Short mmCIF file of C-alpha atoms and ligand atoms in Angstrom, two decimals:
data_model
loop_
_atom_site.label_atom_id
_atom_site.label_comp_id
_atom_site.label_asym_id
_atom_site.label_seq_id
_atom_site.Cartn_x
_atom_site.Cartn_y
_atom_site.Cartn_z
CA UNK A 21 0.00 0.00 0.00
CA UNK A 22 1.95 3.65 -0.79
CA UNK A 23 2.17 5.91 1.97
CA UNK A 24 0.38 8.90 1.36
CA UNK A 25 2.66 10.85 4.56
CA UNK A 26 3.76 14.40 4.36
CA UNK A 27 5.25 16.96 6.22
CA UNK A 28 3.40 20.48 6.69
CA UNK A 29 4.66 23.25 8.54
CA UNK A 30 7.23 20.74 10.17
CA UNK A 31 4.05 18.61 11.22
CA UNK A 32 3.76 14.76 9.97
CA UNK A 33 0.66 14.63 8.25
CA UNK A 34 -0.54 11.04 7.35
CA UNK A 35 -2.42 12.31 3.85
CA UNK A 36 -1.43 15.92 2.49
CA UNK A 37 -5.55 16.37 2.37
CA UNK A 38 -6.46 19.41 4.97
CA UNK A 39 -9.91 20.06 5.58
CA UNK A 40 -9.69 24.57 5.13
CA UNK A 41 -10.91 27.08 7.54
CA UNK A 42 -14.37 26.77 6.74
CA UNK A 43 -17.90 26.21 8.63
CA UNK A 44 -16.61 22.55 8.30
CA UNK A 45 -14.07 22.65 11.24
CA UNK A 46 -16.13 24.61 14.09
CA UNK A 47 -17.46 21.77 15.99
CA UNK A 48 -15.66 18.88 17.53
CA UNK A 49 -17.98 16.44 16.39
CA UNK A 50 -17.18 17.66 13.03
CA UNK A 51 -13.78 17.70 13.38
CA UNK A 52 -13.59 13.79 15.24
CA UNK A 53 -15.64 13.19 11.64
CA UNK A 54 -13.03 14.54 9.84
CA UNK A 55 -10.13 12.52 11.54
CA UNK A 56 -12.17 9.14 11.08
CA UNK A 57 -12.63 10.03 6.98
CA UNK A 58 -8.79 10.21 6.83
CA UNK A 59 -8.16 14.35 6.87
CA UNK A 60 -4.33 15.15 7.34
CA UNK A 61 -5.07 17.96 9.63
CA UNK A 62 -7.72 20.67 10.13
CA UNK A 63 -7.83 24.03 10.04
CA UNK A 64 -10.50 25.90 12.40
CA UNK A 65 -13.02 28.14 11.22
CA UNK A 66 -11.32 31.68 11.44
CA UNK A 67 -11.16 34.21 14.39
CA UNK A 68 -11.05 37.34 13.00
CA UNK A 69 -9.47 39.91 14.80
CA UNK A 70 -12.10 42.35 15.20
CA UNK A 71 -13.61 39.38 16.99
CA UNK A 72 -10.25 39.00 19.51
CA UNK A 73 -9.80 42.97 19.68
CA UNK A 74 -13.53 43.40 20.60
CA UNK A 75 -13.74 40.94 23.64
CA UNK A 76 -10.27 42.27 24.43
CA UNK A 77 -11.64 45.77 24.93
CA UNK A 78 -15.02 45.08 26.79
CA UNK A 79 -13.11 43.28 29.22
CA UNK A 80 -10.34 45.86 29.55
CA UNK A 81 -12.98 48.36 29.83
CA UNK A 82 -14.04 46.85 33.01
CA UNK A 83 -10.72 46.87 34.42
CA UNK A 84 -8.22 49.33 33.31
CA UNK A 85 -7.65 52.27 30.98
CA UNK A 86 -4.39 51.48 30.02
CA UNK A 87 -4.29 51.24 25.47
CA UNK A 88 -2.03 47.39 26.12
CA UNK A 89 -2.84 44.42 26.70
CA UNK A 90 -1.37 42.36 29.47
CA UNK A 91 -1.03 38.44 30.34
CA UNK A 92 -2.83 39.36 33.09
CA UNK A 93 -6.07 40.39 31.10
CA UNK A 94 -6.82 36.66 30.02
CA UNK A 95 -6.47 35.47 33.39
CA UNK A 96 -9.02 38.35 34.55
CA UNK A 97 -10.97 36.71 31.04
CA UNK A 98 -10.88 33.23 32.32
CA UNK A 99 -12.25 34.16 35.82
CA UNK A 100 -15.35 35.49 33.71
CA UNK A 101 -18.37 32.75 34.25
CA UNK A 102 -19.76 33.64 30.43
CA UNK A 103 -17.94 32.37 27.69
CA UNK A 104 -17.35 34.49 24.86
CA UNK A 105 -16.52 33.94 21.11
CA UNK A 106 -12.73 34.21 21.73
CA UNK A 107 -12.86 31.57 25.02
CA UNK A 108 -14.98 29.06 23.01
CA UNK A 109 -12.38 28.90 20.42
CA UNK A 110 -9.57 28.39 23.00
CA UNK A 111 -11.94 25.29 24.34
CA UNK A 112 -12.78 24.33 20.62
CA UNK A 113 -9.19 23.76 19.99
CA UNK A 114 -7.98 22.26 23.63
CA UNK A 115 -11.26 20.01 22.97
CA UNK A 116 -10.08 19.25 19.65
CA UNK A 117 -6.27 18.38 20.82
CA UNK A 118 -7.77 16.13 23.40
CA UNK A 119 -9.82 14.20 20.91
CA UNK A 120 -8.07 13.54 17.53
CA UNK A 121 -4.43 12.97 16.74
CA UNK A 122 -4.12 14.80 13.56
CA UNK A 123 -2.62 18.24 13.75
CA UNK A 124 -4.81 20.98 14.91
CA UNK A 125 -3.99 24.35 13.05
CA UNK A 126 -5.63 27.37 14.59
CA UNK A 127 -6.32 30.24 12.08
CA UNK A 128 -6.85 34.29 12.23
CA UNK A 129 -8.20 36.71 9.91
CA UNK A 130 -6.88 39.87 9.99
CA UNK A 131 -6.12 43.29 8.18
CA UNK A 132 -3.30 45.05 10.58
CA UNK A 133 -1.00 43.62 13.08
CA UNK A 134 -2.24 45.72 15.74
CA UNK A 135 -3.01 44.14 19.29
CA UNK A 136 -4.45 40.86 18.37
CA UNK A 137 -1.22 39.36 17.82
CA UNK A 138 -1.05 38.73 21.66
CA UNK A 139 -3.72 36.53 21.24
CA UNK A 140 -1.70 33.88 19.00
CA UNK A 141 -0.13 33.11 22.62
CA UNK A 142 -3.42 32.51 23.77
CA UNK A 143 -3.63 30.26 21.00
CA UNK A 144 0.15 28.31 21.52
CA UNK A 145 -1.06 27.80 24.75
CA UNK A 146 -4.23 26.44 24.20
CA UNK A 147 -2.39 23.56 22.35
CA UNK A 148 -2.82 24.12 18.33
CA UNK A 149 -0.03 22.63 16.58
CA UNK A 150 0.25 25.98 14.47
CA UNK A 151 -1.30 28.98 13.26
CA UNK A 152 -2.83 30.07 9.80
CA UNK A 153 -2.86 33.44 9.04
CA UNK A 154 -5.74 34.52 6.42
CA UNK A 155 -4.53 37.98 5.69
CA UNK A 156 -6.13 40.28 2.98
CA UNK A 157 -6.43 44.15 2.28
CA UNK A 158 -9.01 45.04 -0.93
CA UNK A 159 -6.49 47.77 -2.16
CA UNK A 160 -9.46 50.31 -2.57
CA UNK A 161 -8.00 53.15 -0.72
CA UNK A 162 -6.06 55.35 -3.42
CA UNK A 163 -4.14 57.01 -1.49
CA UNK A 164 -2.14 54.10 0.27
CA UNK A 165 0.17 52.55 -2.15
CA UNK A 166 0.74 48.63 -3.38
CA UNK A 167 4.28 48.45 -0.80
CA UNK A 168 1.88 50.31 2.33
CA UNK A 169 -0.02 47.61 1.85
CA UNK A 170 2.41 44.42 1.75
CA UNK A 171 4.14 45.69 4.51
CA UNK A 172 1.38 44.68 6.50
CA UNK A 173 2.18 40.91 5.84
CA UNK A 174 5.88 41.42 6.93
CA UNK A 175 4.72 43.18 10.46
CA UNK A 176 2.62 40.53 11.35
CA UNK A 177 4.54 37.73 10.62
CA UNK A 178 7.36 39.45 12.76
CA UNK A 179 5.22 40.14 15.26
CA UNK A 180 3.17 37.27 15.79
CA UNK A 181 6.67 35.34 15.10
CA UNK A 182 7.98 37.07 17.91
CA UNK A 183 5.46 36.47 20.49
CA UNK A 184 4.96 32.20 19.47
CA UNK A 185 7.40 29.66 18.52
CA UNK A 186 4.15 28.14 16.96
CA UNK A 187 4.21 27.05 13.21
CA UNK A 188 3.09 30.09 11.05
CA UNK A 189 1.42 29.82 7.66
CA UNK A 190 0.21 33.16 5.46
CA UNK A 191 -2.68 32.43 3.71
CA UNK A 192 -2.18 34.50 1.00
CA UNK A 193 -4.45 35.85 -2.25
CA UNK A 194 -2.89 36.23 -5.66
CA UNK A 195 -3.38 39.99 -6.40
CA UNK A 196 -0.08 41.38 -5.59
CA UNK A 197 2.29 43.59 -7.60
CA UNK A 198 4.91 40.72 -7.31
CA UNK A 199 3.88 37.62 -6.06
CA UNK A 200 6.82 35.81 -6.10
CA UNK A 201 8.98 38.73 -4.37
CA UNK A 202 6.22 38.44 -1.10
CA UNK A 203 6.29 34.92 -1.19
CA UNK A 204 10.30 35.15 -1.07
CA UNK A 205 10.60 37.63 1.49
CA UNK A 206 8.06 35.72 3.70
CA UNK A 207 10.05 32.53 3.21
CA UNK A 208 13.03 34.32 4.33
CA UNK A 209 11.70 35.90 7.42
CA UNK A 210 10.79 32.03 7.89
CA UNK A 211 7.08 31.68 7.80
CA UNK A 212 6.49 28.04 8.08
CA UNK A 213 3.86 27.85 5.19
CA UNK A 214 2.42 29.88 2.42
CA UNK A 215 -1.43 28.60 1.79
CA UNK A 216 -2.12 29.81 -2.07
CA UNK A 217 -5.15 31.75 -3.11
CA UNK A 218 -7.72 32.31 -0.59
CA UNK A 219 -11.02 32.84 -2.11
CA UNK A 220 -13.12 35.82 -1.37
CA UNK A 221 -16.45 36.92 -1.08
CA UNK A 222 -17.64 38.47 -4.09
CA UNK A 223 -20.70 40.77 -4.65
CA UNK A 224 -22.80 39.93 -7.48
CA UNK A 225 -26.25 41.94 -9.08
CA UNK A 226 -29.73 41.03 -9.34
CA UNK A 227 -30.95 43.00 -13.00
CA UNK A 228 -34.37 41.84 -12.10
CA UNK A 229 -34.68 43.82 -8.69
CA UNK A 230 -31.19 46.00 -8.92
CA UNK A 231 -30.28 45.08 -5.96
CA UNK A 232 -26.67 43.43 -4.64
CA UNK A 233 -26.18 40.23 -4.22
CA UNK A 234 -23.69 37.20 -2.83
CA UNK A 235 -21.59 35.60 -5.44
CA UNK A 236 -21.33 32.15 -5.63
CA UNK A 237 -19.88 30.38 -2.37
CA UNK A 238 -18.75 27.37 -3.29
CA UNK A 239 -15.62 26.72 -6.12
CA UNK A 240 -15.78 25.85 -9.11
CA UNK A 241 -13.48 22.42 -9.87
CA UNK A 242 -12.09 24.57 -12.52
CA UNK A 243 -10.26 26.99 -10.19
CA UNK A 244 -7.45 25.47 -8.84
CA UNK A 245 -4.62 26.25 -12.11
CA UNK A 246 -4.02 29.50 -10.75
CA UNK A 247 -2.99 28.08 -7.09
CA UNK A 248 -1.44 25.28 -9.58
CA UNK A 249 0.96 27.61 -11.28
CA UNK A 250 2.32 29.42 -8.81
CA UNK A 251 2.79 26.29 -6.46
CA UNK A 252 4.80 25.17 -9.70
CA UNK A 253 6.86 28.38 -9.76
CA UNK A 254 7.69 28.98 -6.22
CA UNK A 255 8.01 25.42 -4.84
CA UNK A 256 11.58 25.20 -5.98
CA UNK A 257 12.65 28.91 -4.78
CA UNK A 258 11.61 28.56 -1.03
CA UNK A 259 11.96 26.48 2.00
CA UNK A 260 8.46 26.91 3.49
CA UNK A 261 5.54 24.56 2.64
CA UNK A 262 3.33 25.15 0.35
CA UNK A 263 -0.53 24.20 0.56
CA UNK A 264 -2.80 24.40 -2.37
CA UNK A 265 -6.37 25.70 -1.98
CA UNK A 266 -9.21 26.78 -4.41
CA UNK A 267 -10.93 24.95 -6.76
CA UNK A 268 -9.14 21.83 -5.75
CA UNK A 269 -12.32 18.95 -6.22
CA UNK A 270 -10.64 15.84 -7.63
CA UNK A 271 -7.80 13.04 -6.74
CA UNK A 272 -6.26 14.52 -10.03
CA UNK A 273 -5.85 18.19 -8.90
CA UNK A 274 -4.75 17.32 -5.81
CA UNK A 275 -2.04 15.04 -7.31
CA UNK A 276 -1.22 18.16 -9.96
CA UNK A 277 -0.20 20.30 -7.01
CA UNK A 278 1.78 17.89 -5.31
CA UNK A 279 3.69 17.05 -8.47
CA UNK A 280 3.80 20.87 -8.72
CA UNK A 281 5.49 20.72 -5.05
CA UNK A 282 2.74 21.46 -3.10
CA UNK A 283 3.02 19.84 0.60
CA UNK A 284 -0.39 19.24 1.10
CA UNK A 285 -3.84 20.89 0.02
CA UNK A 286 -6.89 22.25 1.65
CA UNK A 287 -10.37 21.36 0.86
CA UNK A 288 -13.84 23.12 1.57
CA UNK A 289 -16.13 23.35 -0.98
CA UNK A 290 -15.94 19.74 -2.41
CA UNK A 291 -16.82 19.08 1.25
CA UNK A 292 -19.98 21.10 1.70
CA UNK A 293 -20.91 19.16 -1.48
CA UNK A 294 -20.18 15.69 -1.21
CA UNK A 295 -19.66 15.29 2.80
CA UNK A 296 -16.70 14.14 4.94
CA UNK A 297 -16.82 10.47 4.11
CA UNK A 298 -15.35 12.47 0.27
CA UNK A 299 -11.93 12.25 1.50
CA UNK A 300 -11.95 8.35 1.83
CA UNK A 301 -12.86 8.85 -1.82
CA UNK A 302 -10.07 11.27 -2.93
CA UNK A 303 -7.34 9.19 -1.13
CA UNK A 304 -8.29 5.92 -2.39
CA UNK A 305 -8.18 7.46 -5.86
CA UNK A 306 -4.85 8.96 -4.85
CA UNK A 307 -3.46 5.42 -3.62
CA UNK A 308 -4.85 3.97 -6.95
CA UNK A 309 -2.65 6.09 -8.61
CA UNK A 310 0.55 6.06 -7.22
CA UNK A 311 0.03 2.29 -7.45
CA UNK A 312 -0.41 2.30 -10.94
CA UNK A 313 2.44 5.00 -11.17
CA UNK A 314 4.50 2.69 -9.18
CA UNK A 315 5.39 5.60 -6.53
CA UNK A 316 5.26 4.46 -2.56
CA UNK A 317 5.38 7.97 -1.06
CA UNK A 318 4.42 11.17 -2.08
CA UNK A 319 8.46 12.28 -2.03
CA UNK A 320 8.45 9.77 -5.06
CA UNK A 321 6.60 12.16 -7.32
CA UNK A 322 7.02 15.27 -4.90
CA UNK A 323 8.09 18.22 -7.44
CA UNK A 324 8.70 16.46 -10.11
CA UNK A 325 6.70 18.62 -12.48
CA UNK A 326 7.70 22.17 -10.68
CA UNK A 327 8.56 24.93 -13.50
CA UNK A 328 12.18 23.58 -13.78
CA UNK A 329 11.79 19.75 -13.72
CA UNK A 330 8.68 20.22 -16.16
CA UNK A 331 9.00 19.60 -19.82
CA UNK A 332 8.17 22.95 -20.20
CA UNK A 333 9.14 25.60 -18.16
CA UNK A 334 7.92 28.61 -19.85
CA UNK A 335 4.04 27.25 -19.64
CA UNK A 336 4.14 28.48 -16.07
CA UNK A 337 4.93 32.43 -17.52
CA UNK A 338 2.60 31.71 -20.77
CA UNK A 339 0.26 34.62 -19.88
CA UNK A 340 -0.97 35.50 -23.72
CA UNK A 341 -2.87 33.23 -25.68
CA UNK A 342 -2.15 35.07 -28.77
CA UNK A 343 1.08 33.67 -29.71
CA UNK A 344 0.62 29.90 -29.14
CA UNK A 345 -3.46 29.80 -29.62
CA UNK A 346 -3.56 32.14 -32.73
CA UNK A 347 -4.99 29.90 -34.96
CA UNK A 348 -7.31 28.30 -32.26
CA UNK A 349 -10.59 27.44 -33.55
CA UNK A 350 -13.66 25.65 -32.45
C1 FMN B 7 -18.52 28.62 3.53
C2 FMN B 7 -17.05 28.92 3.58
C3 FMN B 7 -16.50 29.50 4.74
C4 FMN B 7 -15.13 29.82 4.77
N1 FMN B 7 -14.60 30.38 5.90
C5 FMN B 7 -13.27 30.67 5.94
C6 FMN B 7 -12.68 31.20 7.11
O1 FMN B 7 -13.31 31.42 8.15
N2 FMN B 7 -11.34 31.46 7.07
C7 FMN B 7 -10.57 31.23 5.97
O2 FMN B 7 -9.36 31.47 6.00
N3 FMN B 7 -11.11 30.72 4.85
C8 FMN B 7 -12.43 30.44 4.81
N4 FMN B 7 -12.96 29.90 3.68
C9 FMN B 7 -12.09 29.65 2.52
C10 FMN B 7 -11.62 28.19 2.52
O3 FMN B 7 -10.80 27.93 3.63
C11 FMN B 7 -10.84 27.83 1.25
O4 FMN B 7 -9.58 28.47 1.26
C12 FMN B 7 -11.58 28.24 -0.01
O5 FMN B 7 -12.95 27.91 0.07
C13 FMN B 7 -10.97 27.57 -1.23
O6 FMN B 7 -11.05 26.17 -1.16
P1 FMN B 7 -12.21 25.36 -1.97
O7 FMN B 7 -12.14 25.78 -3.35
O8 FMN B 7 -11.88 23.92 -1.72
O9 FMN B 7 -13.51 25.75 -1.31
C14 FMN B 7 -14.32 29.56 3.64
C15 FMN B 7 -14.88 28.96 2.51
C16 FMN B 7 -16.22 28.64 2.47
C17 FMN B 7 -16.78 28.00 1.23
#
C-alpha cells in the first residue's frame, strides 16, 4: 500500500488532504468526523481579529484604561463565568487536541497587526499545533500605495513570530504587484507555510430587482490552475511549505499540485458538497494512482513537475494566448 505521509509546517501529516478554515471545522464532532474520513489535519473556522480585539476591549474596559494588553487580562478573562466567542475557540481547539491525533492548526483573519497578535499566545497555549494566518487588504483606498499595503504581511509575521514559537502559515491571495517577491521575502523571514489563493467573497447583481447580491460560495473544480501555477513556480525557490487551496475537487488536482510541489492541500467546498466520508474517496483514488504510477510515497513524485523539472518551463509564464493559440478554432 503507498504511503500517502507528508510533512506540513514541520508537522507529519498522514495524507497531504487538509480540511480549510471553513464552517466545516467549528465543531468537535465535526472535526472527530473529519479525523475518522482520513483528513491530514484541520484548520479551524477563522477568528477574526475584530472578533479577539472586541472581547479584548469590553473586558479591559471593566478593568483598566491602560491602550495594552497584558497576560494578566486573560487570566481576569478566564475568571469570567460567560464564555465568549474568543474563550470558546480556546476550548474548541484544547477540545479538539484532546480528541483527535491529527494536527490541529488554529487560524486568524486579519487586516493590521495591531493588538491581536497577543492573542496567538493565547492560541500556543491552548495547544494548536500551528497557526494560519488569512490575511487580505481590498487595495481600494487610493491614497495608500501597493508596498503600504504588503508591509502589512511582513509586520505581522514578525510580530506574531515574535510572540509564538508556533508554526506560522500566510494564507495568501494572488493579487499582488509581485507575487513571487512576497512569497520570497516571507520565506526568508521564515514563515512556516504559504497557503495559495484564498477565495473571497464576491458581490454579485440582481438585474431583475437591482439590488446586490452574494456571489457564488462554493468553487468551481475549474479553479485550482491558478494556485497550480504558482505552487509550480515557487516550490523550488523557497523552503516553506506550500498548501494548495481553491478549486481543488478531484484526486487529479490534488495530485497536480503535489507534483507541482505542493506539501499538502486544503479542501472546503468539495466538502460542503459531497460530505466528509469524500476524502476516503479522494485518497483511495490517490493510492490507486501512485500504485499504478509505481510511486510508494508522495516524495516519489514530490516536485517532479515544478517549473524547472517540467517539460516545459515557460508554460508556467505563458500569460498570452495570442502567440501559441492564434490559430485556435472551435
Ligand atoms: C462557507 C465557507 C466558509 C469559509 N470560511 C473561511 C474562514 O473562516 N477562514 C478562511 O481562512 N477561509 C475560509 N474559507 C475559505 C476556505 O478555507 C478555502 O480556502 C476556499 O474555500 C478555497 O477552497 P475550496 O475551493 O476547496 O472551497 C471559507 C470557505 C467557504 C466555502
Amino acid at each position: 500500500m503507498p504511503n500517502l505521509a507528508s510533512t506540513y509546517l514541520g508537522l507529519k501529516i498522514s495524507n497531504p488532504i487538509i480540511v480549510a478554515s471553513s464552517g466545516l471545522t467549528d465543531s468537535i464532532e465535526k472535526i472527530i468526523e473529519l479525523e475518522v474520513h482520513g483528513a491530514g489535519a484541520i484548520v479551524l473556522k477563522s477568528l477574526f481579529e475584530e472578533e479577539i480585539i472586541m472581547e479584548m476591549d469590553e473586558q479591559i474596559q471593566n478593568m483598566t484604561n491602560r491602550p495594552f494588553v497584558y497576560p494578566e487580562t486573560f487570566d481576569y478573562m478566564n475568571e469570567e463565568p460567560e464564555e465568549d466567542t474568543v474563550r470558546k475557540y480556546l476550548r474548541l481547539i484544547r477540545e479538539a487536541k484532546a480528541a483527535v491525533s491529527i494536527p490541529i492548526i488554529a487560524s486568524i483573519n486579519c487586516v493590521s497587526a495591531q493588538k491581536w497578535t497577543y492573542f496567538a499566545q493565547e492560541i500556543e497555549k491552548a495547544g494548536a499545533d500551528a497557526l494560519e494566518i488569512n490575511l487580505f487588504v481590498l487595495p481600494t483606498d487610493m491614497n495608500r500605495t501597493g508596498d503600504e499595503n504588503e508591509q502589512i504581511y511582513y509586520d505581522v509575521l514578525k510580530t506574531v513570530k515574535e510572540q509564538v514559537a508556533l508554526p506560522i502559515a500566510l494564507k495568501i491571495s494572488p493579487y499582488h504587484s509581485n507575487l513571487s517577491n512576497l512569497i520570497k521575502r516571507l520565506d526568508d523571514m521564515n514563515a512556516d507555510g504559504i497557503v495559495m489563493f484564498n477565495r473571497f467573497y464576491s458581490p454579485d447583481f440582481d438585474i431583475n430587482t437591482l439590488r446586490v447580491t452574494s456571489g457564488q460560495i462554493l468553487s468551481n473544480a475549474d479553479d485550482y490552475k491558478n494556485s497550480l501555477r504558482w505552487t509550480g513556480i515557487m516550490s523550488e525557490r523557497v523552503n516553506c511549505s506550500l498548501a494548495g487551496t481553491t478549486g481543488i475537487h478531484t484526486s487529479e488536482s490534488i495530485i497536480k499540485h503535489l507534483l507541482a510541489g505542493a506539501d499538502a492541500v486544503q479542501i472546503a467546498s468539495i466538502l460542503y458538497q459531497n460530505g466528509p466520508e469524500y476524502i476516503d474517496v479522494l485518497s483511495k483514488e490517490i493510492y490507486a494512482w501512485m500504485e499504478e504510477h509505481n510511486f510508494k510515497s508522495i516524495e516519489d513524485f514530490k516536485g517532479k513537475m515544478s517549473q524547472s523539472k517540467s517539460n516545459d518551463p515557460a508554460a508556467f509564464e505563458r500569460v498570452q494566448f495570442m502567440k501559441n493559440f492564434r490559430n485556435f478554432v472551435l
